[in-house]
């Protein structure tokens, strides 16, 4: 069965410093992977999606993620954090031949001034 | 163009009661999925409706049922409420003919259900 594991439940950074949110996946074949963000009282928003075309995926708001098959990882990064980045981030896998998403447990990102 | 709208935003029920949550999909979308997000957890897939029929279902008991109307809006019904049903219930809509999912899902802000 496909699943994702988010390695940190909370991450705190200072504004202007890099962000790293870690995610490992479990899959017997090439998965479809995503990162979603959830701001308080707002719907989930797609940040980026992994396709087999490129291992480095660029998303919205300066975020990007790198698919590493050898490490079964799909970590989310941003060079410089902004206060508005404070939110809950979910690593997500879409099992093949289904329309459902399997979410990780989430990482809460705090950004301090 | 309105996105996915859900009603009500908050709801308080007692154990054993029944509840109905409503979802209007984004304009032009014909497929609706429901997710349950318990406190501190990621959303879990409940089921998906397309052409007024349940197409896929997650690992939820039969107490959870749904319906899709001809205008593509959807309802989620939960019977015999348990304390553990307290959660944020999210609706997501998509367009069926688009291959793949995830990037084509649009989520509503959810209904916060509290069971006392």
JSON list of C-alpha atoms in Angstrom, two decimals, chain B:
[
{"chain": "B", "resi": 1, "resn": "UNK", "atom": "CA", "xyz": [-16.69, 32.31, -9.96]},
{"chain": "B", "resi": 2, "resn": "UNK", "atom": "CA", "xyz": [-17.39, 30.72, -6.58]},
{"chain": "B", "resi": 3, "resn": "UNK", "atom": "CA", "xyz": [-15.11, 27.95, -5.48]},
{"chain": "B", "resi": 4, "resn": "UNK", "atom": "CA", "xyz": [-16.23, 24.98, -3.43]},
{"chain": "B", "resi": 5, "resn": "UNK", "atom": "CA", "xyz": [-18.74, 26.05, -0.80]},
{"chain": "B", "resi": 6, "resn": "UNK", "atom": "CA", "xyz": [-19.71, 24.05, 2.26]},
{"chain": "B", "resi": 7, "resn": "UNK", "atom": "CA", "xyz": [-22.46, 24.52, 4.79]},
{"chain": "B", "resi": 8, "resn": "UNK", "atom": "CA", "xyz": [-22.75, 24.91, 7.64]},
{"chain": "B", "resi": 9, "resn": "UNK", "atom": "CA", "xyz": [-19.31, 26.08, 8.74]},
{"chain": "B", "resi": 10, "resn": "UNK", "atom": "CA", "xyz": [-19.79, 24.83, 12.29]},
{"chain": "B", "resi": 11, "resn": "UNK", "atom": "CA", "xyz": [-22.13, 22.30, 13.82]},
{"chain": "B", "resi": 12, "resn": "UNK", "atom": "CA", "xyz": [-22.65, 20.88, 17.29]},
{"chain": "B", "resi": 13, "resn": "UNK", "atom": "CA", "xyz": [-24.47, 17.58, 17.81]},
{"chain": "B", "resi": 14, "resn": "UNK", "atom": "CA", "xyz": [-24.85, 15.03, 20.56]},
{"chain": "B", "resi": 15, "resn": "UNK", "atom": "CA", "xyz": [-24.02, 11.35, 20.48]},
{"chain": "B", "resi": 16, "resn": "UNK", "atom": "CA", "xyz": [-26.54, 9.21, 18.63]},
{"chain": "B", "resi": 17, "resn": "UNK", "atom": "CA", "xyz": [-27.86, 12.04, 16.52]},
{"chain": "B", "resi": 18, "resn": "UNK", "atom": "CA", "xyz": [-27.71, 12.27, 12.75]},
{"chain": "B", "resi": 19, "resn": "UNK", "atom": "CA", "xyz": [-26.10, 15.05, 10.73]},
{"chain": "B", "resi": 20, "resn": "UNK", "atom": "CA", "xyz": [-26.15, 16.24, 7.12]},
{"chain": "B", "resi": 21, "resn": "UNK", "atom": "CA", "xyz": [-23.39, 18.33, 5.62]},
{"chain": "B", "resi": 22, "resn": "UNK", "atom": "CA", "xyz": [-23.66, 20.05, 2.26]},
{"chain": "B", "resi": 23, "resn": "UNK", "atom": "CA", "xyz": [-21.28, 20.87, -0.54]},
{"chain": "B", "resi": 24, "resn": "UNK", "atom": "CA", "xyz": [-21.57, 22.85, -3.75]},
{"chain": "B", "resi": 25, "resn": "UNK", "atom": "CA", "xyz": [-18.76, 22.12, -6.18]},
{"chain": "B", "resi": 26, "resn": "UNK", "atom": "CA", "xyz": [-16.79, 24.65, -8.13]},
{"chain": "B", "resi": 27, "resn": "UNK", "atom": "CA", "xyz": [-18.59, 25.79, -11.24]},
{"chain": "B", "resi": 28, "resn": "UNK", "atom": "CA", "xyz": [-18.10, 23.30, -14.07]},
{"chain": "B", "resi": 29, "resn": "UNK", "atom": "CA", "xyz": [-17.03, 20.43, -11.81]},
{"chain": "B", "resi": 30, "resn": "UNK", "atom": "CA", "xyz": [-19.01, 17.18, -11.78]},
{"chain": "B", "resi": 31, "resn": "UNK", "atom": "CA", "xyz": [-17.20, 15.04, -9.19]},
{"chain": "B", "resi": 32, "resn": "UNK", "atom": "CA", "xyz": [-17.30, 15.49, -5.43]},
{"chain": "B", "resi": 33, "resn": "UNK", "atom": "CA", "xyz": [-15.08, 13.85, -2.81]},
{"chain": "B", "resi": 34, "resn": "UNK", "atom": "CA", "xyz": [-15.41, 13.99, 0.96]},
{"chain": "B", "resi": 35, "resn": "UNK", "atom": "CA", "xyz": [-12.61, 13.88, 3.50]},
{"chain": "B", "resi": 36, "resn": "UNK", "atom": "CA", "xyz": [-12.55, 13.74, 7.29]},
{"chain": "B", "resi": 37, "resn": "UNK", "atom": "CA", "xyz": [-9.80, 15.62, 9.10]},
{"chain": "B", "resi": 38, "resn": "UNK", "atom": "CA", "xyz": [-9.49, 14.83, 12.79]},
{"chain": "B", "resi": 39, "resn": "UNK", "atom": "CA", "xyz": [-7.65, 17.28, 15.03]},
{"chain": "B", "resi": 40, "resn": "UNK", "atom": "CA", "xyz": [-3.91, 17.12, 14.41]},
{"chain": "B", "resi": 41, "resn": "UNK", "atom": "CA", "xyz": [-4.25, 14.66, 11.53]},
{"chain": "B", "resi": 42, "resn": "UNK", "atom": "CA", "xyz": [-4.24, 14.77, 7.78]},
{"chain": "B", "resi": 43, "resn": "UNK", "atom": "CA", "xyz": [-7.51, 14.44, 5.88]},
{"chain": "B", "resi": 44, "resn": "UNK", "atom": "CA", "xyz": [-8.80, 10.91, 5.27]},
{"chain": "B", "resi": 45, "resn": "UNK", "atom": "CA", "xyz": [-10.79, 9.96, 2.18]},
{"chain": "B", "resi": 46, "resn": "UNK", "atom": "CA", "xyz": [-14.39, 9.03, 2.90]},
{"chain": "B", "resi": 47, "resn": "UNK", "atom": "CA", "xyz": [-15.91, 8.59, -0.57]},
{"chain": "B", "resi": 48, "resn": "UNK", "atom": "CA", "xyz": [-16.34, 10.11, -4.00]},
{"chain": "B", "resi": 49, "resn": "UNK", "atom": "CA", "xyz": [-19.48, 10.75, -6.03]},
{"chain": "B", "resi": 50, "resn": "UNK", "atom": "CA", "xyz": [-19.79, 10.98, -9.77]},
{"chain": "B", "resi": 51, "resn": "UNK", "atom": "CA", "xyz": [-22.96, 10.83, -11.87]},
{"chain": "B", "resi": 52, "resn": "UNK", "atom": "CA", "xyz": [-24.98, 10.63, -8.67]},
{"chain": "B", "resi": 53, "resn": "UNK", "atom": "CA", "xyz": [-23.32, 7.38, -7.63]},
{"chain": "B", "resi": 54, "resn": "UNK", "atom": "CA", "xyz": [-20.67, 6.49, -5.09]},
{"chain": "B", "resi": 55, "resn": "UNK", "atom": "CA", "xyz": [-17.62, 5.60, -7.15]},
{"chain": "B", "resi": 56, "resn": "UNK", "atom": "CA", "xyz": [-14.95, 5.01, -4.54]},
{"chain": "B", "resi": 57, "resn": "UNK", "atom": "CA", "xyz": [-15.02, 4.57, -0.79]},
{"chain": "B", "resi": 58, "resn": "UNK", "atom": "CA", "xyz": [-12.43, 4.78, 1.94]},
{"chain": "B", "resi": 59, "resn": "UNK", "atom": "CA", "xyz": [-12.31, 2.83, 5.17]},
{"chain": "B", "resi": 60, "resn": "UNK", "atom": "CA", "xyz": [-15.39, 4.31, 6.83]},
{"chain": "B", "resi": 61, "resn": "UNK", "atom": "CA", "xyz": [-18.41, 2.47, 8.28]},
{"chain": "B", "resi": 62, "resn": "UNK", "atom": "CA", "xyz": [-21.84, 2.42, 6.70]},
{"chain": "B", "resi": 63, "resn": "UNK", "atom": "CA", "xyz": [-22.93, 5.13, 9.13]},
{"chain": "B", "resi": 64, "resn": "UNK", "atom": "CA", "xyz": [-21.31, 7.45, 6.63]},
{"chain": "B", "resi": 65, "resn": "UNK", "atom": "CA", "xyz": [-23.39, 7.85, 3.50]},
{"chain": "B", "resi": 66, "resn": "UNK", "atom": "CA", "xyz": [-23.74, 10.40, 0.79]},
{"chain": "B", "resi": 67, "resn": "UNK", "atom": "CA", "xyz": [-25.70, 11.66, -2.10]},
{"chain": "B", "resi": 68, "resn": "UNK", "atom": "CA", "xyz": [-25.07, 13.64, -5.24]},
{"chain": "B", "resi": 69, "resn": "UNK", "atom": "CA", "xyz": [-27.79, 15.66, -6.93]},
{"chain": "B", "resi": 70, "resn": "UNK", "atom": "CA", "xyz": [-28.30, 16.33, -10.63]},
{"chain": "B", "resi": 71, "resn": "UNK", "atom": "CA", "xyz": [-26.75, 19.78, -10.22]},
{"chain": "B", "resi": 72, "resn": "UNK", "atom": "CA", "xyz": [-23.59, 18.00, -8.89]},
{"chain": "B", "resi": 73, "resn": "UNK", "atom": "CA", "xyz": [-23.97, 19.28, -5.33]},
{"chain": "B", "resi": 74, "resn": "UNK", "atom": "CA", "xyz": [-23.52, 16.69, -2.63]},
{"chain": "B", "resi": 75, "resn": "UNK", "atom": "CA", "xyz": [-24.49, 15.78, 0.90]},
{"chain": "B", "resi": 76, "resn": "UNK", "atom": "CA", "xyz": [-22.65, 13.79, 3.52]},
{"chain": "B", "resi": 77, "resn": "UNK", "atom": "CA", "xyz": [-24.80, 12.05, 6.12]},
{"chain": "B", "resi": 78, "resn": "UNK", "atom": "CA", "xyz": [-23.55, 10.54, 9.33]},
{"chain": "B", "resi": 79, "resn": "UNK", "atom": "CA", "xyz": [-25.88, 8.46, 11.48]},
{"chain": "B", "resi": 80, "resn": "UNK", "atom": "CA", "xyz": [-25.59, 7.45, 15.11]},
{"chain": "B", "resi": 81, "resn": "UNK", "atom": "CA", "xyz": [-22.90, 10.00, 15.82]},
{"chain": "B", "resi": 82, "resn": "UNK", "atom": "CA", "xyz": [-19.98, 9.04, 18.02]},
{"chain": "B", "resi": 83, "resn": "UNK", "atom": "CA", "xyz": [-17.62, 11.30, 19.91]},
{"chain": "B", "resi": 84, "resn": "UNK", "atom": "CA", "xyz": [-14.90, 10.18, 17.50]},
{"chain": "B", "resi": 85, "resn": "UNK", "atom": "CA", "xyz": [-16.79, 11.66, 14.59]},
{"chain": "B", "resi": 86, "resn": "UNK", "atom": "CA", "xyz": [-15.80, 15.12, 15.77]},
{"chain": "B", "resi": 87, "resn": "UNK", "atom": "CA", "xyz": [-13.66, 16.50, 12.96]},
{"chain": "B", "resi": 88, "resn": "UNK", "atom": "CA", "xyz": [-13.37, 18.94, 10.10]},
{"chain": "B", "resi": 89, "resn": "UNK", "atom": "CA", "xyz": [-15.20, 17.56, 7.08]},
{"chain": "B", "resi": 90, "resn": "UNK", "atom": "CA", "xyz": [-13.79, 18.70, 3.77]},
{"chain": "B", "resi": 91, "resn": "UNK", "atom": "CA", "xyz": [-15.41, 18.60, 0.38]},
{"chain": "B", "resi": 92, "resn": "UNK", "atom": "CA", "xyz": [-13.37, 18.63, -2.80]},
{"chain": "B", "resi": 93, "resn": "UNK", "atom": "CA", "xyz": [-14.57, 18.92, -6.37]},
{"chain": "B", "resi": 94, "resn": "UNK", "atom": "CA", "xyz": [-13.00, 18.06, -9.70]},
{"chain": "B", "resi": 95, "resn": "UNK", "atom": "CA", "xyz": [-13.81, 17.50, -13.33]},
{"chain": "B", "resi": 96, "resn": "UNK", "atom": "CA", "xyz": [-14.04, 13.83, -14.13]},
{"chain": "B", "resi": 97, "resn": "UNK", "atom": "CA", "xyz": [-12.59, 13.82, -17.59]},
{"chain": "B", "resi": 98, "resn": "UNK", "atom": "CA", "xyz": [-9.30, 15.30, -16.40]},
{"chain": "B", "resi": 99, "resn": "UNK", "atom": "CA", "xyz": [-6.80, 12.47, -16.10]},
{"chain": "B", "resi": 100, "resn": "UNK", "atom": "CA", "xyz": [-5.19, 12.22, -12.74]},
{"chain": "B", "resi": 101, "resn": "UNK", "atom": "CA", "xyz": [-6.13, 13.82, -9.48]},
{"chain": "B", "resi": 102, "resn": "UNK", "atom": "CA", "xyz": [-4.57, 16.09, -6.94]},
{"chain": "B", "resi": 103, "resn": "UNK", "atom": "CA", "xyz": [-3.82, 19.10, -9.06]},
{"chain": "B", "resi": 104, "resn": "UNK", "atom": "CA", "xyz": [-7.40, 19.13, -10.25]},
{"chain": "B", "resi": 105, "resn": "UNK", "atom": "CA", "xyz": [-8.98, 18.97, -6.82]},
{"chain": "B", "resi": 106, "resn": "UNK", "atom": "CA", "xyz": [-10.39, 22.12, -5.29]},
{"chain": "B", "resi": 107, "resn": "UNK", "atom": "CA", "xyz": [-11.15, 22.00, -1.58]},
{"chain": "B", "resi": 108, "resn": "UNK", "atom": "CA", "xyz": [-13.73, 23.86, 0.41]},
{"chain": "B", "resi": 109, "resn": "UNK", "atom": "CA", "xyz": [-13.00, 25.37, 3.82]},
{"chain": "B", "resi": 110, "resn": "UNK", "atom": "CA", "xyz": [-14.86, 22.59, 5.56]},
{"chain": "B", "resi": 111, "resn": "UNK", "atom": "CA", "xyz": [-17.53, 22.01, 8.18]},
{"chain": "B", "resi": 112, "resn": "UNK", "atom": "CA", "xyz": [-16.33, 21.72, 11.76]},
{"chain": "B", "resi": 113, "resn": "UNK", "atom": "CA", "xyz": [-18.47, 19.07, 13.48]},
{"chain": "B", "resi": 114, "resn": "UNK", "atom": "CA", "xyz": [-18.38, 18.73, 17.23]},
{"chain": "B", "resi": 115, "resn": "UNK", "atom": "CA", "xyz": [-20.09, 15.75, 18.85]},
{"chain": "B", "resi": 116, "resn": "UNK", "atom": "CA", "xyz": [-20.80, 16.10, 22.57]}
]
